[in-house]
Amino acid sequence: MKFTGTESYVATPDLMMAVNAAVTLARPLLVKGEPGTGKTLLAIEVAKALKKPLFEWHIKSTTKAMHGLYEYDAVSRLRDSQLGDDRVYDIKNYIQRGMLWEAFAAPEQLRGEAVDARADVYALGVVIRELGGPAADAWNLAPLLTRMTAQERGERPAGMREVLGAMGE
């Protein structure tokens, strides 16, 4: 499937070539530009034209890479512990999924259709291993991460459904 623009978006030949090259090579397309130049609109129109999901993550100057995977609410957990709430004993109650996590757990992934060709369990395993923190501890992910990041594809979990099942989701 090639991107040629949409009914509401007229793409230049150079832009069409860049988008189609990224799609063909299954690589991300880095689009730089000043605010208001249409970067987000391009993403929306490409997703619409290619009938792919679009996961929007608005980045601010304070955004950290880990926020794409999850956010841990330590303040709520501290408050709950002071109030004697039993929720405090399960750290999963204080972890909110980020947009990257949502992309990896998307229905396309669970059906075995990659959101993009590189969004597989290996990539997610690498991200979780690098970012670590409370989420990795919450699900005792060390054995699962070892399988997810195995060099041989056959040693990895079969897909995201198996990964989420191992996490009890």
Short mmCIF file of N, CA and C in Angstrom, two decimals:
data_model
loop_
_atom_site.label_atom_id
_atom_site.label_comp_id
_atom_site.label_asym_id
_atom_site.label_seq_id
_atom_site.Cartn_x
_atom_site.Cartn_y
_atom_site.Cartn_z
N MET A 1 0.84 -1.17 0.00
CA MET A 1 0.00 0.00 0.00
C MET A 1 0.89 1.24 0.00
N LYS A 2 0.66 2.13 -0.91
CA LYS A 2 1.48 3.34 -1.03
C LYS A 2 0.70 4.56 -0.58
N PHE A 3 1.44 5.49 0.00
CA PHE A 3 0.84 6.76 0.43
C PHE A 3 0.94 7.74 -0.73
N THR A 4 -0.21 8.27 -1.14
CA THR A 4 -0.23 9.26 -2.22
C THR A 4 -0.95 10.53 -1.79
N GLY A 5 -1.14 10.67 -0.47
CA GLY A 5 -1.92 11.78 0.04
C GLY A 5 -3.33 11.28 0.32
N THR A 6 -4.19 12.17 0.77
CA THR A 6 -5.58 11.81 1.04
C THR A 6 -6.48 12.86 0.42
N GLU A 7 -7.76 12.65 0.59
CA GLU A 7 -8.74 13.59 0.07
C GLU A 7 -8.51 15.00 0.64
N SER A 8 -8.08 15.05 1.89
CA SER A 8 -7.90 16.36 2.55
C SER A 8 -6.43 16.75 2.71
N TYR A 9 -5.50 15.95 2.19
CA TYR A 9 -4.07 16.25 2.36
C TYR A 9 -3.35 16.02 1.03
N VAL A 10 -2.79 17.08 0.49
CA VAL A 10 -2.05 17.00 -0.76
C VAL A 10 -0.56 16.90 -0.41
N ALA A 11 0.04 15.76 -0.74
CA ALA A 11 1.45 15.52 -0.43
C ALA A 11 2.30 15.82 -1.65
N THR A 12 3.47 16.39 -1.40
CA THR A 12 4.42 16.65 -2.48
C THR A 12 5.06 15.32 -2.89
N PRO A 13 5.61 15.24 -4.09
CA PRO A 13 6.29 14.00 -4.51
C PRO A 13 7.42 13.60 -3.56
N ASP A 14 8.18 14.59 -3.07
CA ASP A 14 9.27 14.26 -2.14
C ASP A 14 8.74 13.66 -0.84
N LEU A 15 7.65 14.22 -0.33
CA LEU A 15 7.05 13.71 0.90
C LEU A 15 6.49 12.31 0.69
N MET A 16 5.82 12.08 -0.43
CA MET A 16 5.31 10.74 -0.73
C MET A 16 6.45 9.73 -0.81
N MET A 17 7.56 10.13 -1.44
CA MET A 17 8.70 9.23 -1.55
C MET A 17 9.26 8.90 -0.17
N ALA A 18 9.38 9.90 0.70
CA ALA A 18 9.93 9.68 2.04
C ALA A 18 9.02 8.76 2.87
N VAL A 19 7.71 9.01 2.84
CA VAL A 19 6.78 8.18 3.59
C VAL A 19 6.79 6.75 3.06
N ASN A 20 6.74 6.59 1.76
CA ASN A 20 6.72 5.25 1.17
C ASN A 20 8.03 4.50 1.40
N ALA A 21 9.13 5.22 1.42
CA ALA A 21 10.41 4.58 1.72
C ALA A 21 10.40 4.06 3.16
N ALA A 22 9.89 4.87 4.09
CA ALA A 22 9.81 4.45 5.49
C ALA A 22 8.91 3.23 5.64
N VAL A 23 7.78 3.23 4.94
CA VAL A 23 6.86 2.10 5.01
C VAL A 23 7.51 0.84 4.42
N THR A 24 8.12 0.98 3.27
CA THR A 24 8.75 -0.16 2.60
C THR A 24 9.88 -0.75 3.44
N LEU A 25 10.68 0.12 4.04
CA LEU A 25 11.82 -0.33 4.84
C LEU A 25 11.45 -0.69 6.27
N ALA A 26 10.16 -0.43 6.65
CA ALA A 26 9.69 -0.68 8.01
C ALA A 26 10.55 0.06 9.03
N ARG A 27 10.84 1.30 8.71
CA ARG A 27 11.65 2.16 9.58
C ARG A 27 10.85 3.40 9.93
N PRO A 28 11.13 4.00 11.07
CA PRO A 28 10.42 5.24 11.42
C PRO A 28 10.82 6.39 10.50
N LEU A 29 9.92 7.33 10.36
CA LEU A 29 10.19 8.53 9.58
C LEU A 29 10.31 9.70 10.55
N LEU A 30 11.47 10.29 10.63
CA LEU A 30 11.69 11.44 11.50
C LEU A 30 11.31 12.70 10.73
N VAL A 31 10.31 13.40 11.24
CA VAL A 31 9.86 14.63 10.61
C VAL A 31 10.14 15.77 11.57
N LYS A 32 10.99 16.69 11.14
CA LYS A 32 11.34 17.85 11.97
C LYS A 32 10.71 19.10 11.38
N GLY A 33 10.45 20.04 12.24
CA GLY A 33 9.91 21.31 11.76
C GLY A 33 9.43 22.18 12.90
N GLU A 34 9.22 23.43 12.58
CA GLU A 34 8.73 24.39 13.57
C GLU A 34 7.30 24.03 13.96
N PRO A 35 6.86 24.49 15.14
CA PRO A 35 5.46 24.26 15.53
C PRO A 35 4.51 24.82 14.47
N GLY A 36 3.46 24.06 14.19
CA GLY A 36 2.45 24.52 13.25
C GLY A 36 2.74 24.24 11.79
N THR A 37 3.78 23.45 11.51
CA THR A 37 4.12 23.18 10.10
C THR A 37 3.44 21.93 9.55
N GLY A 38 2.66 21.22 10.37
CA GLY A 38 1.88 20.10 9.88
C GLY A 38 2.44 18.72 10.14
N LYS A 39 3.34 18.58 11.10
CA LYS A 39 3.92 17.26 11.39
C LYS A 39 2.85 16.30 11.92
N THR A 40 2.04 16.76 12.85
CA THR A 40 0.99 15.90 13.41
C THR A 40 -0.06 15.59 12.36
N LEU A 41 -0.44 16.58 11.57
CA LEU A 41 -1.42 16.36 10.52
C LEU A 41 -0.91 15.30 9.53
N LEU A 42 0.37 15.34 9.21
CA LEU A 42 0.95 14.33 8.32
C LEU A 42 0.78 12.94 8.93
N ALA A 43 1.10 12.79 10.21
CA ALA A 43 0.97 11.49 10.87
C ALA A 43 -0.47 11.00 10.84
N ILE A 44 -1.41 11.88 11.10
CA ILE A 44 -2.83 11.52 11.10
C ILE A 44 -3.25 11.06 9.70
N GLU A 45 -2.85 11.80 8.69
CA GLU A 45 -3.26 11.47 7.32
C GLU A 45 -2.59 10.21 6.80
N VAL A 46 -1.33 9.98 7.17
CA VAL A 46 -0.65 8.75 6.76
C VAL A 46 -1.33 7.54 7.41
N ALA A 47 -1.63 7.65 8.70
CA ALA A 47 -2.31 6.54 9.40
C ALA A 47 -3.67 6.26 8.76
N LYS A 48 -4.39 7.33 8.44
CA LYS A 48 -5.71 7.17 7.82
C LYS A 48 -5.58 6.51 6.44
N ALA A 49 -4.64 6.98 5.64
CA ALA A 49 -4.47 6.45 4.28
C ALA A 49 -4.03 5.00 4.29
N LEU A 50 -3.19 4.63 5.23
CA LEU A 50 -2.67 3.26 5.29
C LEU A 50 -3.52 2.35 6.16
N LYS A 51 -4.61 2.93 6.72
CA LYS A 51 -5.52 2.17 7.59
C LYS A 51 -4.77 1.51 8.75
N LYS A 52 -3.94 2.31 9.40
CA LYS A 52 -3.17 1.85 10.54
C LYS A 52 -3.56 2.67 11.76
N PRO A 53 -3.40 2.11 12.96
CA PRO A 53 -3.71 2.89 14.16
C PRO A 53 -2.68 4.00 14.36
N LEU A 54 -3.11 5.06 14.98
CA LEU A 54 -2.21 6.17 15.30
C LEU A 54 -2.20 6.34 16.81
N PHE A 55 -1.04 6.24 17.40
CA PHE A 55 -0.88 6.44 18.83
C PHE A 55 -0.19 7.78 19.03
N GLU A 56 -0.95 8.75 19.53
CA GLU A 56 -0.40 10.09 19.72
C GLU A 56 0.17 10.23 21.12
N TRP A 57 1.39 10.69 21.18
CA TRP A 57 2.05 10.94 22.46
C TRP A 57 2.64 12.34 22.36
N HIS A 58 2.05 13.25 23.08
CA HIS A 58 2.50 14.64 23.02
C HIS A 58 3.69 14.83 23.97
N ILE A 59 4.81 15.16 23.39
CA ILE A 59 6.06 15.30 24.13
C ILE A 59 6.22 16.75 24.58
N LYS A 60 6.63 16.90 25.86
CA LYS A 60 6.93 18.23 26.40
C LYS A 60 8.41 18.24 26.80
N SER A 61 8.87 19.38 27.20
CA SER A 61 10.28 19.47 27.59
C SER A 61 10.57 18.64 28.84
N THR A 62 9.55 18.35 29.64
CA THR A 62 9.75 17.57 30.86
C THR A 62 9.52 16.07 30.66
N THR A 63 9.13 15.66 29.45
CA THR A 63 8.83 14.25 29.18
C THR A 63 10.12 13.43 29.22
N LYS A 64 10.03 12.28 29.87
CA LYS A 64 11.15 11.35 29.92
C LYS A 64 10.76 10.10 29.11
N ALA A 65 11.72 9.39 28.59
CA ALA A 65 11.46 8.20 27.78
C ALA A 65 10.61 7.19 28.54
N MET A 66 10.86 7.05 29.84
CA MET A 66 10.12 6.09 30.64
C MET A 66 8.62 6.38 30.62
N HIS A 67 8.22 7.64 30.48
CA HIS A 67 6.80 7.99 30.47
C HIS A 67 6.08 7.36 29.29
N GLY A 68 6.80 7.03 28.23
CA GLY A 68 6.18 6.36 27.10
C GLY A 68 5.77 4.95 27.45
N LEU A 69 6.48 4.33 28.37
CA LEU A 69 6.18 2.97 28.78
C LEU A 69 5.16 2.96 29.92
N TYR A 70 5.41 3.72 30.95
CA TYR A 70 4.49 3.77 32.09
C TYR A 70 4.83 4.96 32.98
N GLU A 71 3.88 5.28 33.88
CA GLU A 71 4.13 6.25 34.94
C GLU A 71 3.75 5.62 36.26
N TYR A 72 4.63 5.76 37.22
CA TYR A 72 4.43 5.20 38.55
C TYR A 72 4.00 6.32 39.47
N ASP A 73 2.87 6.15 40.16
CA ASP A 73 2.31 7.18 41.04
C ASP A 73 2.70 6.89 42.48
N ALA A 74 3.91 7.29 42.84
CA ALA A 74 4.43 7.04 44.19
C ALA A 74 3.67 7.85 45.24
N VAL A 75 3.20 9.04 44.88
CA VAL A 75 2.49 9.89 45.84
C VAL A 75 1.18 9.23 46.27
N SER A 76 0.43 8.69 45.30
CA SER A 76 -0.83 8.01 45.64
C SER A 76 -0.56 6.78 46.50
N ARG A 77 0.51 6.08 46.19
CA ARG A 77 0.83 4.89 46.98
C ARG A 77 1.20 5.28 48.41
N LEU A 78 1.95 6.35 48.57
CA LEU A 78 2.30 6.82 49.91
C LEU A 78 1.04 7.23 50.67
N ARG A 79 0.15 7.96 50.00
CA ARG A 79 -1.10 8.39 50.63
C ARG A 79 -1.92 7.17 51.06
N ASP A 80 -2.05 6.19 50.17
CA ASP A 80 -2.83 4.99 50.49
C ASP A 80 -2.21 4.23 51.65
N SER A 81 -0.88 4.21 51.72
CA SER A 81 -0.23 3.50 52.83
C SER A 81 -0.52 4.21 54.15
N GLN A 82 -0.55 5.53 54.13
CA GLN A 82 -0.85 6.29 55.35
C GLN A 82 -2.30 6.12 55.78
N LEU A 83 -3.20 5.87 54.80
CA LEU A 83 -4.62 5.68 55.09
C LEU A 83 -4.96 4.21 55.39
N GLY A 84 -3.98 3.32 55.26
CA GLY A 84 -4.21 1.91 55.54
C GLY A 84 -4.98 1.18 54.45
N ASP A 85 -4.93 1.69 53.24
CA ASP A 85 -5.63 1.07 52.11
C ASP A 85 -4.87 -0.19 51.67
N ASP A 86 -5.61 -1.30 51.49
CA ASP A 86 -4.99 -2.56 51.09
C ASP A 86 -4.44 -2.55 49.66
N ARG A 87 -4.87 -1.59 48.85
CA ARG A 87 -4.36 -1.48 47.47
C ARG A 87 -2.84 -1.29 47.45
N VAL A 88 -2.29 -0.77 48.53
CA VAL A 88 -0.87 -0.42 48.58
C VAL A 88 0.03 -1.65 48.41
N TYR A 89 -0.50 -2.85 48.69
CA TYR A 89 0.32 -4.05 48.62
C TYR A 89 0.52 -4.55 47.19
N ASP A 90 -0.20 -4.00 46.24
CA ASP A 90 -0.04 -4.40 44.84
C ASP A 90 0.40 -3.18 44.03
N ILE A 91 1.67 -3.15 43.68
CA ILE A 91 2.24 -2.00 42.97
C ILE A 91 1.55 -1.73 41.63
N LYS A 92 0.92 -2.76 41.05
CA LYS A 92 0.24 -2.59 39.77
C LYS A 92 -0.88 -1.55 39.85
N ASN A 93 -1.40 -1.32 41.05
CA ASN A 93 -2.45 -0.31 41.23
C ASN A 93 -1.94 1.11 41.00
N TYR A 94 -0.64 1.28 40.95
CA TYR A 94 -0.05 2.62 40.85
C TYR A 94 0.76 2.81 39.57
N ILE A 95 0.61 1.90 38.64
CA ILE A 95 1.32 2.02 37.37
C ILE A 95 0.30 2.27 36.27
N GLN A 96 0.46 3.38 35.59
CA GLN A 96 -0.43 3.72 34.48
C GLN A 96 0.35 3.53 33.18
N ARG A 97 -0.26 2.79 32.25
CA ARG A 97 0.39 2.52 30.97
C ARG A 97 0.64 3.81 30.19
N GLY A 98 1.78 3.85 29.53
CA GLY A 98 2.10 4.96 28.63
C GLY A 98 1.72 4.61 27.20
N MET A 99 1.91 5.56 26.31
CA MET A 99 1.50 5.37 24.92
C MET A 99 2.31 4.27 24.22
N LEU A 100 3.58 4.13 24.55
CA LEU A 100 4.39 3.07 23.96
C LEU A 100 3.86 1.69 24.38
N TRP A 101 3.50 1.55 25.64
CA TRP A 101 2.92 0.31 26.14
C TRP A 101 1.63 0.03 25.39
N GLU A 102 0.78 1.06 25.23
CA GLU A 102 -0.49 0.89 24.53
C GLU A 102 -0.26 0.42 23.09
N ALA A 103 0.77 0.96 22.45
CA ALA A 103 1.07 0.55 21.08
C ALA A 103 1.47 -0.92 21.01
N PHE A 104 2.29 -1.37 21.98
CA PHE A 104 2.71 -2.76 21.99
C PHE A 104 1.57 -3.71 22.34
N ALA A 105 0.58 -3.21 23.11
CA ALA A 105 -0.56 -4.05 23.52
C ALA A 105 -1.78 -3.82 22.63
N ALA A 106 -1.62 -3.17 21.51
CA ALA A 106 -2.72 -2.88 20.60
C ALA A 106 -3.30 -4.17 20.03
N PRO A 107 -4.58 -4.15 19.65
CA PRO A 107 -5.21 -5.35 19.08
C PRO A 107 -4.42 -5.92 17.89
N GLU A 108 -3.82 -5.06 17.07
CA GLU A 108 -3.03 -5.54 15.93
C GLU A 108 -1.88 -6.40 16.40
N GLN A 109 -1.25 -5.99 17.50
CA GLN A 109 -0.14 -6.76 18.05
C GLN A 109 -0.64 -8.09 18.59
N LEU A 110 -1.79 -8.05 19.29
CA LEU A 110 -2.30 -9.27 19.90
C LEU A 110 -2.76 -10.29 18.86
N ARG A 111 -3.15 -9.81 17.68
CA ARG A 111 -3.52 -10.72 16.60
C ARG A 111 -2.29 -11.18 15.83
N GLY A 112 -1.11 -10.66 16.21
CA GLY A 112 0.11 -11.03 15.52
C GLY A 112 0.42 -10.14 14.34
N GLU A 113 -0.38 -9.07 14.14
CA GLU A 113 -0.11 -8.11 13.08
C GLU A 113 0.68 -6.97 13.69
N ALA A 114 1.90 -6.79 13.28
CA ALA A 114 2.74 -5.76 13.87
C ALA A 114 2.17 -4.38 13.59
N VAL A 115 2.17 -3.51 14.62
CA VAL A 115 1.81 -2.11 14.42
C VAL A 115 2.83 -1.52 13.46
N ASP A 116 4.07 -1.88 13.63
CA ASP A 116 5.09 -1.67 12.61
C ASP A 116 5.98 -2.91 12.64
N ALA A 117 6.74 -3.10 11.62
CA ALA A 117 7.48 -4.35 11.47
C ALA A 117 8.46 -4.61 12.60
N ARG A 118 8.88 -3.59 13.32
CA ARG A 118 9.87 -3.79 14.37
C ARG A 118 9.25 -3.80 15.77
N ALA A 119 7.94 -3.62 15.86
CA ALA A 119 7.27 -3.59 17.16
C ALA A 119 6.93 -5.02 17.57
N ASP A 120 7.94 -5.76 18.00
CA ASP A 120 7.71 -7.13 18.42
C ASP A 120 8.11 -7.28 19.88
N VAL A 121 7.98 -8.49 20.39
CA VAL A 121 8.29 -8.70 21.80
C VAL A 121 9.75 -8.41 22.12
N TYR A 122 10.64 -8.61 21.16
CA TYR A 122 12.05 -8.31 21.39
C TYR A 122 12.23 -6.81 21.67
N ALA A 123 11.60 -5.99 20.82
CA ALA A 123 11.74 -4.54 20.99
C ALA A 123 11.17 -4.10 22.33
N LEU A 124 10.00 -4.61 22.71
CA LEU A 124 9.41 -4.24 24.00
C LEU A 124 10.30 -4.72 25.14
N GLY A 125 10.85 -5.92 25.01
CA GLY A 125 11.75 -6.43 26.04
C GLY A 125 12.96 -5.53 26.23
N VAL A 126 13.53 -5.06 25.14
CA VAL A 126 14.68 -4.15 25.22
C VAL A 126 14.28 -2.85 25.91
N VAL A 127 13.12 -2.31 25.54
CA VAL A 127 12.65 -1.06 26.15
C VAL A 127 12.47 -1.23 27.65
N ILE A 128 11.77 -2.29 28.06
CA ILE A 128 11.53 -2.50 29.50
C ILE A 128 12.85 -2.72 30.23
N ARG A 129 13.76 -3.51 29.62
CA ARG A 129 15.05 -3.77 30.26
C ARG A 129 15.83 -2.47 30.46
N GLU A 130 15.82 -1.60 29.45
CA GLU A 130 16.55 -0.34 29.53
C GLU A 130 15.94 0.61 30.55
N LEU A 131 14.60 0.70 30.56
CA LEU A 131 13.94 1.66 31.44
C LEU A 131 13.75 1.11 32.84
N GLY A 132 13.55 -0.21 32.94
CA GLY A 132 13.45 -0.86 34.24
C GLY A 132 12.46 -0.21 35.18
N GLY A 133 12.83 -0.09 36.43
CA GLY A 133 12.02 0.60 37.42
C GLY A 133 10.89 -0.24 37.98
N PRO A 134 9.93 0.43 38.62
CA PRO A 134 8.86 -0.25 39.34
C PRO A 134 8.03 -1.20 38.48
N ALA A 135 7.80 -0.88 37.22
CA ALA A 135 6.98 -1.75 36.38
C ALA A 135 7.64 -3.12 36.21
N ALA A 136 8.95 -3.13 35.99
CA ALA A 136 9.66 -4.39 35.84
C ALA A 136 9.60 -5.19 37.13
N ASP A 137 9.70 -4.51 38.26
CA ASP A 137 9.63 -5.18 39.56
C ASP A 137 8.22 -5.67 39.85
N ALA A 138 7.21 -4.89 39.46
CA ALA A 138 5.82 -5.20 39.78
C ALA A 138 5.40 -6.54 39.21
N TRP A 139 5.84 -6.85 38.03
CA TRP A 139 5.43 -8.09 37.39
C TRP A 139 6.53 -9.15 37.46
N ASN A 140 7.59 -8.90 38.25
CA ASN A 140 8.71 -9.84 38.34
C ASN A 140 9.11 -10.29 36.94
N LEU A 141 9.52 -9.32 36.14
CA LEU A 141 9.73 -9.55 34.72
C LEU A 141 11.09 -10.13 34.33
N ALA A 142 11.99 -10.32 35.27
CA ALA A 142 13.34 -10.78 34.90
C ALA A 142 13.32 -12.04 34.03
N PRO A 143 12.59 -13.11 34.41
CA PRO A 143 12.60 -14.31 33.55
C PRO A 143 11.94 -14.03 32.19
N LEU A 144 10.86 -13.26 32.19
CA LEU A 144 10.17 -12.95 30.94
C LEU A 144 11.06 -12.10 30.04
N LEU A 145 11.76 -11.11 30.62
CA LEU A 145 12.65 -10.25 29.83
C LEU A 145 13.78 -11.07 29.21
N THR A 146 14.27 -12.06 29.94
CA THR A 146 15.32 -12.90 29.40
C THR A 146 14.83 -13.61 28.15
N ARG A 147 13.60 -14.13 28.19
CA ARG A 147 13.02 -14.79 27.01
C ARG A 147 12.75 -13.78 25.90
N MET A 148 12.21 -12.61 26.26
CA MET A 148 11.83 -11.61 25.26
C MET A 148 13.03 -11.11 24.47
N THR A 149 14.18 -11.04 25.13
CA THR A 149 15.37 -10.48 24.48
C THR A 149 16.35 -11.56 24.03
N ALA A 150 15.88 -12.80 23.94
CA ALA A 150 16.73 -13.90 23.47
C ALA A 150 17.19 -13.61 22.04
N GLN A 151 18.41 -13.99 21.73
CA GLN A 151 18.95 -13.74 20.38
C GLN A 151 18.20 -14.53 19.32
N GLU A 152 17.81 -15.76 19.64
CA GLU A 152 17.09 -16.61 18.69
C GLU A 152 15.60 -16.34 18.79
N ARG A 153 14.97 -16.00 17.68
CA ARG A 153 13.55 -15.68 17.65
C ARG A 153 12.69 -16.82 18.21
N GLY A 154 13.08 -18.08 17.99
CA GLY A 154 12.32 -19.23 18.46
C GLY A 154 12.28 -19.35 19.98
N GLU A 155 13.23 -18.72 20.67
CA GLU A 155 13.27 -18.77 22.13
C GLU A 155 12.41 -17.68 22.76
N ARG A 156 11.93 -16.73 21.96
CA ARG A 156 11.11 -15.62 22.47
C ARG A 156 9.65 -16.03 22.58
N PRO A 157 8.87 -15.31 23.40
CA PRO A 157 7.42 -15.57 23.42
C PRO A 157 6.86 -15.40 22.02
N ALA A 158 5.78 -16.12 21.73
CA ALA A 158 5.21 -16.12 20.38
C ALA A 158 4.63 -14.77 19.98
N GLY A 159 4.21 -13.98 20.93
CA GLY A 159 3.63 -12.68 20.61
C GLY A 159 3.21 -11.94 21.85
N MET A 160 2.56 -10.79 21.63
CA MET A 160 2.16 -9.95 22.76
C MET A 160 1.11 -10.62 23.64
N ARG A 161 0.27 -11.45 23.08
CA ARG A 161 -0.75 -12.13 23.89
C ARG A 161 -0.05 -12.98 24.97
N GLU A 162 1.02 -13.68 24.61
CA GLU A 162 1.76 -14.50 25.57
C GLU A 162 2.47 -13.62 26.61
N VAL A 163 3.01 -12.50 26.18
CA VAL A 163 3.69 -11.59 27.10
C VAL A 163 2.70 -11.04 28.12
N LEU A 164 1.56 -10.53 27.64
CA LEU A 164 0.57 -9.97 28.57
C LEU A 164 0.00 -11.05 29.48
N GLY A 165 -0.14 -12.28 28.95
CA GLY A 165 -0.60 -13.39 29.79
C GLY A 165 0.38 -13.67 30.91
N ALA A 166 1.66 -13.62 30.61
CA ALA A 166 2.69 -13.85 31.63
C ALA A 166 2.70 -12.75 32.68
N MET A 167 2.20 -11.56 32.29
CA MET A 167 2.12 -10.44 33.23
C MET A 167 0.79 -10.45 34.00
N GLY A 168 -0.05 -11.43 33.70
CA GLY A 168 -1.32 -11.53 34.40
C GLY A 168 -2.36 -10.54 33.94
N GLU A 169 -2.26 -10.09 32.68
CA GLU A 169 -3.23 -9.11 32.17
C GLU A 169 -4.24 -9.78 31.28
#
